[in-house]
Each structure stands twice: as structure tokens, then as C-alpha cells.
Amino acid sequence: MILDNYMGGADAGVPPTTEPARQYYFMERAADLIRKKSEEAGRPLTFCVQTFGCQMNARDSEKLRGILERIGFVKGADESADFVLYNTCTVRENANLKVYGRLGALRRKKRENPNGIIALCGCMMQEKEVVLKLKKSYPFVDLVFGTHNVYQLAELLVRTLESDQMVVDVPDATKGAIVEDLPTDRKYSFKSGVNIMYGCNNFCSYCIVPYVRGRERSRAPEEILGEIRRLAREGVCEVMLLGQNVNSYGKGLDQEIDFARLLSMVAEVPGIERVRFMTSHPKDLSDDLIRVMASYPNICRHLHLPLQSGSTRVLNAMNRRYTKDSYLALTDRIRQAMPDISLTTDLIVGFPGETEEDFEETLDVVRRVEYDSAFTFIYSKRTGTPAAAMENQIPDDVVHKRFSRLLTLVQEIGRERTARFTGQVKDVLVESVNEQNRDLVTGRIMENAVVHFPGSASLIGKIVPVRLDVCRGFYYLGTPEF
Ligand code: SAH
Ligand code: SF4
Ligand code: F3S
């Protein structure tokens, strides 16, 4: 679906200097070039955007797809498409390795397709060493851009089509403009991510995100609410507010506003039946936020609250700015206000200097908090971060042993905790037809657990009551109660 709310024209011969008008101008120019190419080829040109990384990247990819559709590309099935774009992540080394591996395979495909264009964008491109490596070892890549000029895709594509060399345009991550109101192609018709802020100021010592995404910038509340009202009018009933740390929303804006206030305003938008948000940093999750969550029935009873480590000593070295005790006190307050809430988390194993005692503190918090689920990560050294220069990097074999102990515990506890709704009837937002069994549909309850139950595609996007009969680990099998 294309959301197009731009009212101006773009027929002048000179590119406008203001945004988003400039990008609409380039979309028309790119459309002309692509039309000619597809006439020559005797078929429409196709595109494929692959997303690596987090929800923020997934949302950027929707914007990129919206622009490509507007230009006249049609969706291709896979990487055999004419225009292949990788929206990359660099949070862990593995993410980078995956991209290089996939690029190797693309090189062969490109030789066979005279219309083939390969483009790379996203967090990994913000690293200078990566761009150098691409220039040296992957010269068949046509276009490289960063996290801050996603909105310029049309302009960059025109430059690429008019050049016979690799076009590289990666603006400094610290100087980000916010340009909205461009076409977007949403993955789901009934739910959508909404950026409320960009960047991160926290500089956790292991993390590369602040370097590649730049400083925190909040969008004005009226813009966010305008976007959500528009989405609601188009039939969206669930929004996920996105930011690296939504709890610091509003800092730096002219008006006095914080995340709790914004969340309550979003929850009051007519038609929005579910509000989620991602991610909350435990250091500044306010009691106001807990109150707002508890008092609006359409704010989902789910909080993703990354712990990273249960050891106060390690947390300190990570620059997380909370302690084991303050984290536990916070989760107690949250559970007191909303006893059924699902808590999920991120955990890192093998941070430099992590001792067996430190690791056991992590296990202890997992046992005490009883997370519904957790993402567990092996510490990955990111060049340029303070932790990369720390002594006492932990040997791989020690880390792997700890990792599998943690995973076992997380799964055991998650399984028990998730089962708490067995036998109850709960509202399920249906998201898709089940891939393994086409007689079932799949959806989520407010608390985020997945439910499969008998139904057909006509239920997609609807919220329906379902009895949760059995819990199989991390999902339920249910029966419709309607
Ligand atoms: N802004 C979010 C997290 C974004 S990155 C937050 O602070 O909650 C998602 C997760 O990746 C982090 O929570 C962390 O657990 C993990 N992560 C980040 N850097 C990492 C690294 N260098 N090695 C391993 N895991 C890392
Ligand atoms: Fe990374 Fe920390 Fe920012 Fe999250 S809060 S993105 S972990 S620096
Ligand atoms: Fe990865 Fe960038 Fe997100 S590094 S986790 S895609 S902000």
C-alpha cells in the first residue's frame, strides 16, 4: 500500500532545495529512467529490499520500498530482482559477515543481468572500514548510502543510473536531518511501526549503535500523532512506537513532553486498539510511565526491558547506569501495577571481565524476574567502542558454555511463565495464515504470546476472542470463541 500525502507538484526543471519536495522531484526523474529501461527490457523492472537488524531498520525498509514502488519498480520474489538493496545492521560481527556472504552470491547474478543494480545502506555503511572494504573487494556494488539519507533514495538512484562508478553517500551520523512524509510500503495493513525518535545518546560501552545512528532526535508529538491518526484512518489498529530508548523521548524538543505523556496521547487516538513500544532503557523508566501503561487498556501488557547483565559490577563497566537491585526494584513496581504483564529482555554473555560470579548474577535475575522470553547474545567486539579496548576478553569456550547454560534457563522459565494464561479466553489480533498448517491462523495476545487457532485469511487484521487451550513452549493452540 502506498501512503502518499504530498500535495505539491514536482514538474520544475531544477531540483527543489527543500524536502520532501526535492525527493518527489527525483522520484519523477527516476521513474522516467526506469520506464525507459523497462521498455528496452520488454518487462517491468523488479526490486528486492532485504532487512538485517532491528525494528528501526525494518521501518526504514518500508520507506525504501515505498520510494521504489513510486518510481515504478515492482516487487520481485527474491534476490534475482533487478534492484537488490540490503539494509544492513552492524550491532554484532555476525550481522556483517552475513552481508559479505550474501554479496558474494550477488556478484554472479549481476554478471547475468545487464539491468542489475546492487545497493547497500543502513548501519554497517556508517563504518568507514566497511566502505573501504566494499570499494576494494566488492567493486560491483553500485550504490552505498547510510542511515541518515534513507529518504534520499530516489536522488541517489538517479545519480547511480547516471554514473558508471560506485556512488557512495554516507553522511556523518552526528548530523541527521529528519525528513518524513514520503511514500511508504507497509508490510501489514493492520499494524505499523512509528518512529518517535532516532539515534541514541547512551553509549553503552559495548554498543556501536550511537556511532552509526547518531545522536538522539525526537519527532514532534503533533507529527507523530498526525501519522498515527492517518494510519488509523487507513485501518491500522496496532502501532509500535519505535526508538532506541523511548524513555528519553522529548529531550531537546521545545515543548515540555515526556514518553509517558506521548504514550497516553497515542492511546487516545480513535481506532488504535493496541499500542506497543520498543525499547525501554531501565535507567529512566518512570513511575509515570507505569501509571499510564496500567491505566489504558489498549496499551499492551508487554515490556521489553533489556537487562544485559545481572552483575552490578558488569553493568557499571557496560555504562548501563542501573544496578541489579534497582532493576529488580523496577520490575517489582511494574508487576505490582500490572501482575500479568509479560516482561522480555536482552542478555549479553561474555562481556570483558565477566567472571563466573558475575554470570551467576545474570542467572539469578532471570530466575527472579521470570521473563516470558529473552534474546541472548554472545558479546561481540565492535571496533571503536570502549569495551573493545578492555582487557580480559573472555575465551570463546568459556563464553559458549555460559551461553548454553543461560539459554537453557531462559527457555525453561519462559515456557512456564508463558503458560500462565492456559484455559483463559483472550483477544487475539490475527496476523497471518499459519505457514505450516493452512487451516490455522496466527496472531498475538496483548501480552505478546503467539496463538495458532483454526480460521481463514478473512480474519487477518481482526481482533477476536480465542480460548487458549494448550501452551506449547512459546505459543498457544486455541479455539475460536466467536
Ligand atoms: N537500544 C536497545 C538495544 C539495541 S541493540 C536497548 O538498549 O535496549 C539490541 C541488543 O543487542 C542490545 O540490547 C544488546 O543486548 C545487544 N548488543 C548490542 N551490542 C552488542 C554487542 N557488541 N555484542 C553483543 N550483543 C550486543
Ligand atoms: Fe546501544 Fe545502549 Fe543505545 Fe541500546 S541504549 S542502542 S544498547 S548504546
Ligand atoms: Fe542493527 Fe542498526 Fe538496529 S546496528 S540493531 S540495525 S540500529
Coordinates of C-alpha atoms and ligand atoms in Angstrom, one line a residue:
M1 CA 0.0 0.0 0.0
I2 CA 1.3 3.4 -0.9
L3 CA 0.8 6.2 1.6
D4 CA 1.2 9.4 -0.3
N5 CA 0.3 12.6 1.4
Y6 CA 2.5 15.0 -0.6
M7 CA 0.3 17.7 -2.2
G8 CA 2.9 19.7 -4.2
G9 CA 4.0 19.3 -7.8
A10 CA 7.4 18.3 -9.0
D11 CA 7.5 19.3 -12.6
A12 CA 10.1 22.1 -12.5
G13 CA 13.3 21.6 -14.4
V14 CA 15.5 22.4 -11.4
P15 CA 15.6 20.2 -8.3
P16 CA 13.8 21.9 -5.4
T17 CA 16.1 22.6 -2.5
T18 CA 13.6 21.9 0.3
E19 CA 12.5 18.4 1.4
P20 CA 10.5 16.4 0.8
A21 CA 9.7 18.3 -2.4
R22 CA 13.2 17.6 -3.7
Q23 CA 12.7 13.8 -3.3
Y24 CA 9.4 13.9 -5.2
Y25 CA 11.2 15.6 -8.0
F26 CA 13.8 12.9 -8.1
M27 CA 11.2 10.2 -7.9
E28 CA 9.7 11.5 -11.1
R29 CA 13.1 11.7 -12.8
A30 CA 14.0 8.2 -11.6
A31 CA 10.6 6.9 -12.8
D32 CA 11.4 8.3 -16.3
L33 CA 14.7 6.5 -16.4
I34 CA 13.2 3.2 -15.1
R35 CA 10.3 3.4 -17.6
K36 CA 12.9 3.7 -20.5
K37 CA 14.9 0.7 -19.1
S38 CA 11.8 -1.5 -18.7
E39 CA 10.7 -0.6 -22.2
E40 CA 14.1 -1.7 -23.5
A41 CA 13.9 -4.9 -21.5
G42 CA 10.3 -5.5 -22.5
R43 CA 9.2 -6.2 -18.9
P44 CA 8.8 -4.3 -15.7
L45 CA 11.9 -4.0 -13.5
T46 CA 11.8 -5.7 -10.1
F47 CA 13.2 -4.8 -6.7
C48 CA 14.1 -6.7 -3.5
V49 CA 14.8 -5.0 -0.2
Q50 CA 16.4 -7.3 2.4
T51 CA 16.4 -6.1 6.0
F52 CA 19.0 -7.1 8.6
G53 CA 18.8 -5.9 12.2
C54 CA 16.2 -4.3 14.3
Q55 CA 12.7 -2.8 14.0
M56 CA 14.2 0.6 13.2
N57 CA 15.8 -0.9 10.1
A58 CA 12.6 -2.7 9.2
R59 CA 10.7 0.6 9.3
D60 CA 13.4 2.2 7.1
S61 CA 12.9 -0.6 4.7
E62 CA 9.2 0.1 4.4
K63 CA 10.1 3.7 3.4
L64 CA 12.7 2.4 0.9
R65 CA 10.1 0.0 -0.7
G66 CA 7.6 2.8 -0.8
I67 CA 10.0 5.0 -2.8
L68 CA 10.9 2.2 -5.2
E69 CA 7.3 1.4 -5.9
R70 CA 6.6 5.0 -6.5
I71 CA 9.5 5.0 -9.0
G72 CA 7.9 2.2 -10.9
F73 CA 9.8 -0.9 -9.8
V74 CA 7.6 -3.9 -9.0
K75 CA 8.2 -6.2 -6.1
G76 CA 10.4 -9.2 -7.1
A77 CA 10.3 -12.5 -5.3
D78 CA 13.9 -12.6 -4.2
E79 CA 17.4 -11.5 -4.9
S80 CA 17.1 -12.4 -8.5
A81 CA 15.4 -9.0 -8.8
D82 CA 16.9 -6.2 -10.9
F83 CA 17.4 -3.8 -8.0
V84 CA 18.7 -5.5 -4.8
L85 CA 19.1 -3.4 -1.7
Y86 CA 20.5 -4.7 1.6
N87 CA 19.6 -2.6 4.6
T88 CA 22.4 -3.7 6.9
C89 CA 23.0 -4.0 10.6
T90 CA 26.3 -3.9 12.4
V91 CA 25.3 -4.5 16.1
R92 CA 27.3 -7.8 16.2
E93 CA 30.0 -9.1 13.9
N94 CA 27.7 -11.9 12.6
A95 CA 25.4 -9.3 11.0
N96 CA 28.3 -8.0 9.0
L97 CA 29.6 -11.5 8.0
K98 CA 26.1 -12.4 6.7
V99 CA 26.1 -9.3 4.4
Y100 CA 29.5 -10.1 2.9
G101 CA 28.5 -13.7 2.3
R102 CA 25.3 -12.7 0.5
L103 CA 27.2 -10.2 -1.6
G104 CA 29.5 -12.9 -2.9
A105 CA 26.5 -14.7 -4.3
L106 CA 25.1 -11.5 -5.8
R107 CA 28.2 -10.9 -7.8
R108 CA 27.5 -13.9 -10.0
K109 CA 23.8 -12.9 -10.5
K110 CA 24.8 -9.4 -11.6
R111 CA 27.0 -10.7 -14.4
E112 CA 23.9 -12.2 -15.9
N113 CA 21.7 -9.2 -15.7
P114 CA 22.5 -6.0 -17.6
N115 CA 19.9 -4.1 -15.6
G116 CA 21.1 -5.3 -12.3
I117 CA 21.7 -2.7 -9.6
I118 CA 23.1 -3.6 -6.2
A119 CA 22.7 -1.1 -3.3
L120 CA 23.7 -1.2 0.3
C121 CA 22.5 1.1 3.1
G122 CA 22.0 1.1 6.9
C123 CA 24.1 0.9 10.0
M124 CA 27.0 -1.1 8.6
M125 CA 27.6 1.6 5.9
Q126 CA 28.3 4.2 8.6
E127 CA 31.6 2.5 9.3
K128 CA 34.5 3.8 7.3
E129 CA 36.3 0.5 7.2
V130 CA 33.3 -1.2 5.7
V131 CA 33.1 1.3 2.9
L132 CA 36.8 0.9 2.2
K133 CA 36.4 -2.8 2.1
L134 CA 33.5 -2.6 -0.3
K135 CA 35.4 -0.3 -2.7
K136 CA 38.4 -2.6 -2.7
S137 CA 36.8 -6.1 -2.7
Y138 CA 33.2 -5.6 -3.9
P139 CA 33.5 -3.0 -6.7
F140 CA 30.4 -4.4 -8.4
V141 CA 28.2 -2.7 -5.8
D142 CA 26.6 0.3 -7.5
L143 CA 25.3 2.4 -4.5
V144 CA 26.2 2.8 -0.9
F145 CA 24.3 5.1 1.5
G146 CA 23.8 5.5 5.2
T147 CA 21.3 5.6 8.0
H148 CA 20.6 9.3 7.6
N149 CA 19.8 9.6 3.9
V150 CA 17.3 6.8 3.5
Y151 CA 14.8 9.4 2.4
Q152 CA 17.2 10.4 -0.5
L153 CA 16.9 7.0 -2.2
A154 CA 15.3 8.5 -5.4
E155 CA 18.0 11.2 -5.7
L156 CA 20.8 8.6 -5.1
L157 CA 19.3 6.2 -7.6
V158 CA 19.3 8.9 -10.3
R159 CA 22.9 9.6 -9.6
T160 CA 23.7 5.9 -9.8
L161 CA 21.9 5.5 -13.1
E162 CA 23.8 8.4 -14.5
S163 CA 27.2 7.2 -13.3
D164 CA 29.4 4.3 -14.2
Q165 CA 31.1 4.2 -10.8
M166 CA 30.1 3.2 -7.4
V167 CA 28.1 6.0 -5.8
V168 CA 28.9 6.4 -2.1
D169 CA 27.0 8.9 0.0
V170 CA 27.2 8.3 3.7
P171 CA 26.6 11.5 5.7
D172 CA 28.1 11.8 9.2
A173 CA 25.8 10.1 11.6
T174 CA 26.0 13.0 14.0
K175 CA 24.3 15.4 11.6
G176 CA 21.0 13.8 11.0
A177 CA 18.0 15.6 9.4
I178 CA 14.5 14.1 10.0
V179 CA 12.6 14.0 6.7
E180 CA 9.2 12.4 6.8
D181 CA 6.1 12.4 4.6
L182 CA 7.5 10.2 1.8
P183 CA 5.8 7.2 0.3
T184 CA 5.9 4.0 2.5
D185 CA 5.0 0.4 1.7
R186 CA 3.8 -1.2 4.9
K187 CA 4.3 -4.9 5.4
Y188 CA 1.0 -5.3 7.3
S189 CA -2.2 -3.4 6.5
F190 CA -3.4 -3.5 10.2
K191 CA -0.3 -2.7 12.2
S192 CA 2.7 -0.4 11.8
G193 CA 5.8 0.8 13.4
V194 CA 6.0 4.5 14.0
N195 CA 9.4 6.2 14.7
I196 CA 9.2 8.6 17.6
M197 CA 12.9 9.2 17.9
Y198 CA 16.1 8.5 16.1
G199 CA 19.6 7.8 17.4
C200 CA 20.9 7.0 20.8
N201 CA 22.9 9.0 23.4
N202 CA 23.6 6.3 25.9
F203 CA 26.9 4.9 24.8
C204 CA 26.7 1.6 26.5
S205 CA 30.4 0.6 26.3
Y206 CA 29.8 -2.5 24.1
C207 CA 27.4 -0.9 21.6
I208 CA 28.1 0.6 18.2
V209 CA 24.5 2.0 17.7
P210 CA 25.3 5.5 18.9
Y211 CA 28.2 5.8 16.4
V212 CA 26.2 4.6 13.4
R213 CA 22.8 6.1 14.2
G214 CA 24.0 9.4 15.7
R215 CA 22.5 11.5 18.5
E216 CA 19.0 11.3 19.9
R217 CA 16.4 13.3 18.0
S218 CA 12.8 13.2 18.9
R219 CA 10.0 13.9 16.5
A220 CA 7.4 16.5 17.4
P221 CA 4.4 15.0 19.1
E222 CA 1.9 16.6 16.7
E223 CA 3.8 14.9 13.8
I224 CA 3.7 11.5 15.5
L225 CA 0.0 11.9 16.4
G226 CA -0.8 13.1 12.8
E227 CA 0.9 10.0 11.4
I228 CA -1.0 7.7 13.8
R229 CA -4.3 9.3 13.1
R230 CA -3.7 8.8 9.4
L231 CA -2.7 5.2 9.9
A232 CA -5.9 4.6 12.0
R233 CA -8.0 6.1 9.1
E234 CA -6.3 3.6 6.8
G235 CA -7.3 0.7 9.0
V236 CA -4.3 0.3 11.3
C237 CA -5.3 -0.9 14.7
E238 CA -1.9 -1.6 16.3
V239 CA 1.1 0.8 16.4
M240 CA 4.5 0.1 17.7
L241 CA 6.3 3.3 18.8
L242 CA 10.0 2.9 17.9
G243 CA 13.2 4.3 19.4
Q244 CA 16.5 3.0 20.7
N245 CA 15.4 4.3 24.1
V246 CA 11.8 5.6 24.1
N247 CA 12.1 6.6 27.7
S248 CA 14.2 9.6 26.8
Y249 CA 11.6 10.8 24.3
G250 CA 11.1 14.5 24.3
K251 CA 14.5 15.7 25.5
G252 CA 15.6 18.6 23.3
L253 CA 12.1 19.4 22.0
D254 CA 10.8 22.9 22.5
Q255 CA 7.7 21.8 24.3
E256 CA 7.6 20.0 27.7
I257 CA 6.8 16.4 26.9
D258 CA 8.0 13.0 28.0
F259 CA 7.3 9.5 26.9
A260 CA 4.6 8.8 29.4
R261 CA 2.6 11.8 28.1
L262 CA 3.1 10.9 24.5
L263 CA 2.1 7.3 25.1
S264 CA -1.2 8.4 26.7
M265 CA -1.9 10.7 23.8
V266 CA -1.3 7.9 21.3
A267 CA -3.5 5.6 23.4
E268 CA -6.4 8.1 23.0
V269 CA -6.3 8.1 19.2
P270 CA -9.6 6.7 18.0
G271 CA -9.2 3.4 16.2
I272 CA -5.9 2.5 17.8
E273 CA -6.7 -0.7 19.8
R274 CA -3.2 -1.7 20.6
V275 CA -0.1 0.3 21.4
R276 CA 3.3 -1.3 21.8
F277 CA 6.7 0.3 22.1
M278 CA 10.4 -0.6 21.8
T279 CA 12.8 -0.2 23.5
S280 CA 12.8 0.9 27.1
H281 CA 16.1 1.5 28.9
P282 CA 15.7 0.6 32.6
K283 CA 17.7 3.6 33.8
D284 CA 14.9 6.1 33.1
L285 CA 11.7 4.2 33.1
S286 CA 9.4 6.5 35.1
D287 CA 6.7 5.7 37.5
D288 CA 4.5 7.9 35.4
L289 CA 5.0 5.5 32.5
I290 CA 4.0 2.6 34.7
R291 CA 0.9 4.5 35.7
V292 CA 0.0 5.3 32.1
M293 CA 0.5 1.7 31.0
A294 CA -1.7 0.4 33.8
S295 CA -4.5 2.9 33.2
Y296 CA -5.0 2.4 29.4
P297 CA -6.5 -1.0 28.4
N298 CA -5.2 -0.6 24.9
I299 CA -1.5 -0.2 25.9
C300 CA -0.1 -3.7 25.6
R301 CA 0.8 -5.5 28.7
H302 CA 4.3 -6.2 27.5
L303 CA 7.5 -4.5 28.3
H304 CA 10.9 -5.3 26.7
L305 CA 13.4 -4.2 29.3
P306 CA 16.9 -5.1 28.4
L307 CA 19.0 -6.3 31.4
Q308 CA 22.2 -7.1 29.6
S309 CA 23.8 -8.4 32.8
G310 CA 22.7 -9.2 36.3
S311 CA 26.0 -8.1 37.8
T312 CA 26.2 -4.6 39.1
R313 CA 29.9 -4.6 38.5
V314 CA 29.5 -5.6 34.9
L315 CA 26.6 -3.2 34.4
N316 CA 28.8 -0.4 35.6
A317 CA 31.5 -1.4 33.1
M318 CA 28.8 -1.5 30.4
N319 CA 27.8 2.1 31.3
R320 CA 24.2 1.0 31.8
R321 CA 23.6 3.3 34.8
Y322 CA 21.4 1.0 36.9
T323 CA 22.2 -1.8 39.3
K324 CA 21.0 -5.3 39.9
D325 CA 19.0 -4.1 42.8
S326 CA 17.5 -1.1 41.1
Y327 CA 16.5 -3.2 38.1
L328 CA 14.8 -5.8 40.4
A329 CA 13.0 -3.0 42.3
L330 CA 11.8 -1.6 39.0
T331 CA 10.4 -4.9 37.8
D332 CA 8.7 -5.3 41.2
R333 CA 7.0 -2.0 40.7
I334 CA 5.9 -2.9 37.2
R335 CA 4.5 -6.3 38.4
Q336 CA 2.7 -4.7 41.3
A337 CA 0.9 -2.3 38.9
M338 CA 0.3 -5.0 36.2
P339 CA 0.6 -8.5 37.6
D340 CA 0.0 -10.3 34.3
I341 CA 2.4 -8.2 32.2
S342 CA 4.9 -10.0 30.0
L343 CA 8.5 -9.0 30.6
T344 CA 11.1 -9.8 28.0
T345 CA 14.8 -8.8 27.8
D346 CA 18.1 -8.8 26.1
L347 CA 21.1 -10.5 27.7
I348 CA 24.8 -10.4 26.8
V349 CA 27.2 -13.2 27.8
G350 CA 30.9 -12.8 27.9
F351 CA 31.4 -9.1 28.3
P352 CA 35.1 -8.4 29.0
G353 CA 36.0 -9.3 32.6
E354 CA 32.8 -11.3 33.3
T355 CA 33.5 -13.8 36.0
E356 CA 31.6 -16.9 36.9
E357 CA 30.1 -15.0 39.8
D358 CA 29.0 -12.1 37.5
F359 CA 27.4 -14.6 35.2
E360 CA 25.6 -16.3 38.1
E361 CA 24.1 -12.9 39.0
T362 CA 22.6 -12.8 35.5
L363 CA 21.1 -16.3 36.1
D364 CA 19.8 -15.1 39.4
V365 CA 17.9 -12.1 37.8
V366 CA 16.5 -14.4 35.1
R367 CA 15.1 -16.7 37.9
R368 CA 13.7 -13.8 39.9
V369 CA 12.1 -11.8 37.1
E370 CA 10.7 -14.8 35.2
Y371 CA 10.9 -13.4 31.7
D372 CA 8.4 -14.6 29.1
S373 CA 11.3 -14.7 26.7
A374 CA 14.8 -13.3 26.2
F375 CA 17.2 -12.6 23.4
T376 CA 20.5 -14.0 24.4
F377 CA 23.7 -12.7 22.7
I378 CA 27.3 -13.6 22.8
Y379 CA 29.3 -10.5 23.4
S380 CA 30.7 -9.2 20.1
K381 CA 33.7 -6.9 20.0
R382 CA 32.8 -3.7 18.0
T383 CA 35.7 -1.6 16.8
G384 CA 35.7 1.9 18.2
T385 CA 33.6 1.1 21.3
P386 CA 35.2 1.4 24.8
A387 CA 34.6 -2.3 25.5
A388 CA 36.7 -3.4 22.5
A389 CA 39.8 -1.9 24.1
M390 CA 39.1 -3.6 27.5
E391 CA 41.5 -6.2 28.8
N392 CA 40.1 -9.6 30.0
Q393 CA 38.2 -10.5 26.8
I394 CA 36.7 -13.9 27.7
P395 CA 37.8 -17.1 25.9
D396 CA 35.3 -18.5 23.4
D397 CA 34.9 -21.9 25.1
V398 CA 34.0 -20.2 28.5
V399 CA 31.5 -17.9 26.8
H400 CA 29.9 -20.8 24.8
K401 CA 29.4 -22.9 28.0
R402 CA 27.8 -19.9 29.8
F403 CA 25.7 -19.1 26.8
S404 CA 24.2 -22.6 26.6
R405 CA 23.5 -22.6 30.4
L406 CA 21.7 -19.3 30.1
L407 CA 19.7 -20.3 27.1
T408 CA 18.5 -23.5 28.9
L409 CA 17.4 -21.5 31.9
V410 CA 15.7 -18.8 29.8
Q411 CA 13.8 -21.4 27.9
E412 CA 12.7 -23.3 30.9
I413 CA 11.4 -20.3 32.7
G414 CA 9.9 -18.8 29.6
R415 CA 7.9 -22.0 29.0
E416 CA 6.5 -22.0 32.5
R417 CA 5.7 -18.3 32.5
T418 CA 4.1 -18.2 29.1
A419 CA 1.7 -21.0 30.1
R420 CA 0.0 -18.8 32.7
F421 CA -3.0 -18.0 30.5
T422 CA -3.9 -21.6 29.7
G423 CA -7.6 -22.1 29.7
Q424 CA -8.4 -18.3 29.5
V425 CA -10.2 -16.6 26.7
K426 CA -8.1 -13.7 25.3
D427 CA -8.3 -11.2 22.5
V428 CA -6.1 -12.2 19.6
L429 CA -5.0 -9.9 16.8
V430 CA -4.8 -12.2 13.8
E431 CA -1.6 -11.5 11.8
S432 CA -1.4 -14.3 9.1
V433 CA -2.3 -17.7 7.9
N434 CA -0.1 -20.3 9.5
E435 CA 2.7 -21.3 7.2
Q436 CA 2.9 -25.0 8.3
N437 CA -0.8 -25.6 8.5
R438 CA -3.0 -23.5 6.2
D439 CA -6.2 -24.4 8.2
L440 CA -4.8 -22.3 11.1
V441 CA -4.3 -18.6 11.6
T442 CA -1.6 -17.0 13.8
G443 CA -2.0 -13.9 16.0
R444 CA -0.9 -12.4 19.2
I445 CA -2.5 -11.6 22.6
M446 CA -1.9 -8.2 24.3
E447 CA 0.9 -9.8 26.3
N448 CA 2.7 -10.7 23.1
A449 CA 2.4 -14.5 23.2
V450 CA 1.6 -16.2 19.8
V451 CA -1.6 -18.1 19.3
H452 CA -2.5 -20.5 16.5
F453 CA -6.1 -21.4 16.0
P454 CA -8.5 -22.7 13.3
G455 CA -9.5 -19.9 10.9
S456 CA -9.1 -18.4 7.5
A457 CA -7.4 -15.4 5.8
S458 CA -10.5 -13.3 6.2
L459 CA -9.6 -12.9 9.9
I460 CA -6.3 -11.2 9.2
G461 CA -6.3 -7.8 10.9
K462 CA -9.2 -8.6 13.2
I463 CA -9.2 -8.9 17.0
V464 CA -11.1 -11.9 18.1
P465 CA -11.7 -13.8 21.3
V466 CA -9.8 -17.2 21.4
R467 CA -9.7 -19.8 24.2
L468 CA -6.0 -20.7 24.9
D469 CA -6.2 -24.5 25.2
V470 CA -2.6 -25.6 25.5
C471 CA 0.7 -23.9 25.7
R472 CA 3.5 -25.5 23.6
G473 CA 6.6 -23.7 24.9
F474 CA 6.4 -20.3 23.4
Y475 CA 3.0 -20.4 21.6
Y476 CA -0.6 -21.5 22.3
L477 CA -3.0 -23.6 20.4
G478 CA -6.5 -22.2 20.8
T479 CA -10.1 -22.4 19.7
P480 CA -12.2 -19.5 18.5
E481 CA -14.8 -18.2 20.9
F482 CA -16.9 -16.3 18.4
Ligands
SAH1 N1 18.5 0.2 22.3 C1 18.2 -1.1 22.7 C2 19.1 -2.1 22.1 C3 19.5 -2.1 20.7 S1 20.7 -3.3 20.2 C4 18.4 -1.1 24.2 O1 19.4 -0.5 24.7 O2 17.7 -1.8 24.8 C5 19.8 -4.8 20.7 C6 20.6 -5.6 21.6 O3 21.8 -6.1 21.0 C7 21.1 -5.0 22.9 O4 20.1 -4.9 23.9 C8 22.2 -5.9 23.3 O5 21.7 -6.9 24.1 C9 22.7 -6.5 22.0 N2 24.0 -5.9 21.7 C10 24.3 -4.7 21.4 N3 25.7 -4.6 21.2 C11 26.2 -5.8 21.4 C12 27.5 -6.4 21.3 N4 28.5 -5.6 21.0 N5 27.6 -7.7 21.5 C13 26.6 -8.5 21.8 N6 25.3 -8.0 21.9 C14 25.1 -6.7 21.7
SF4_2 FE1 23.1 0.5 22.3 FE2 22.8 1.2 24.8 FE3 21.9 2.8 22.9 FE4 20.7 0.5 23.4 S1 20.8 2.2 24.8 S2 21.3 1.3 21.4 S3 22.4 -0.9 23.9 S4 24.0 2.3 23.4
F3S3 FE1 21.5 -3.1 13.9 FE2 21.4 -0.6 13.3 FE3 19.3 -1.7 14.6 S1 23.1 -1.7 14.1 S2 20.3 -3.3 15.7 S3 20.0 -2.2 12.5 S4 20.1 0.4 14.9

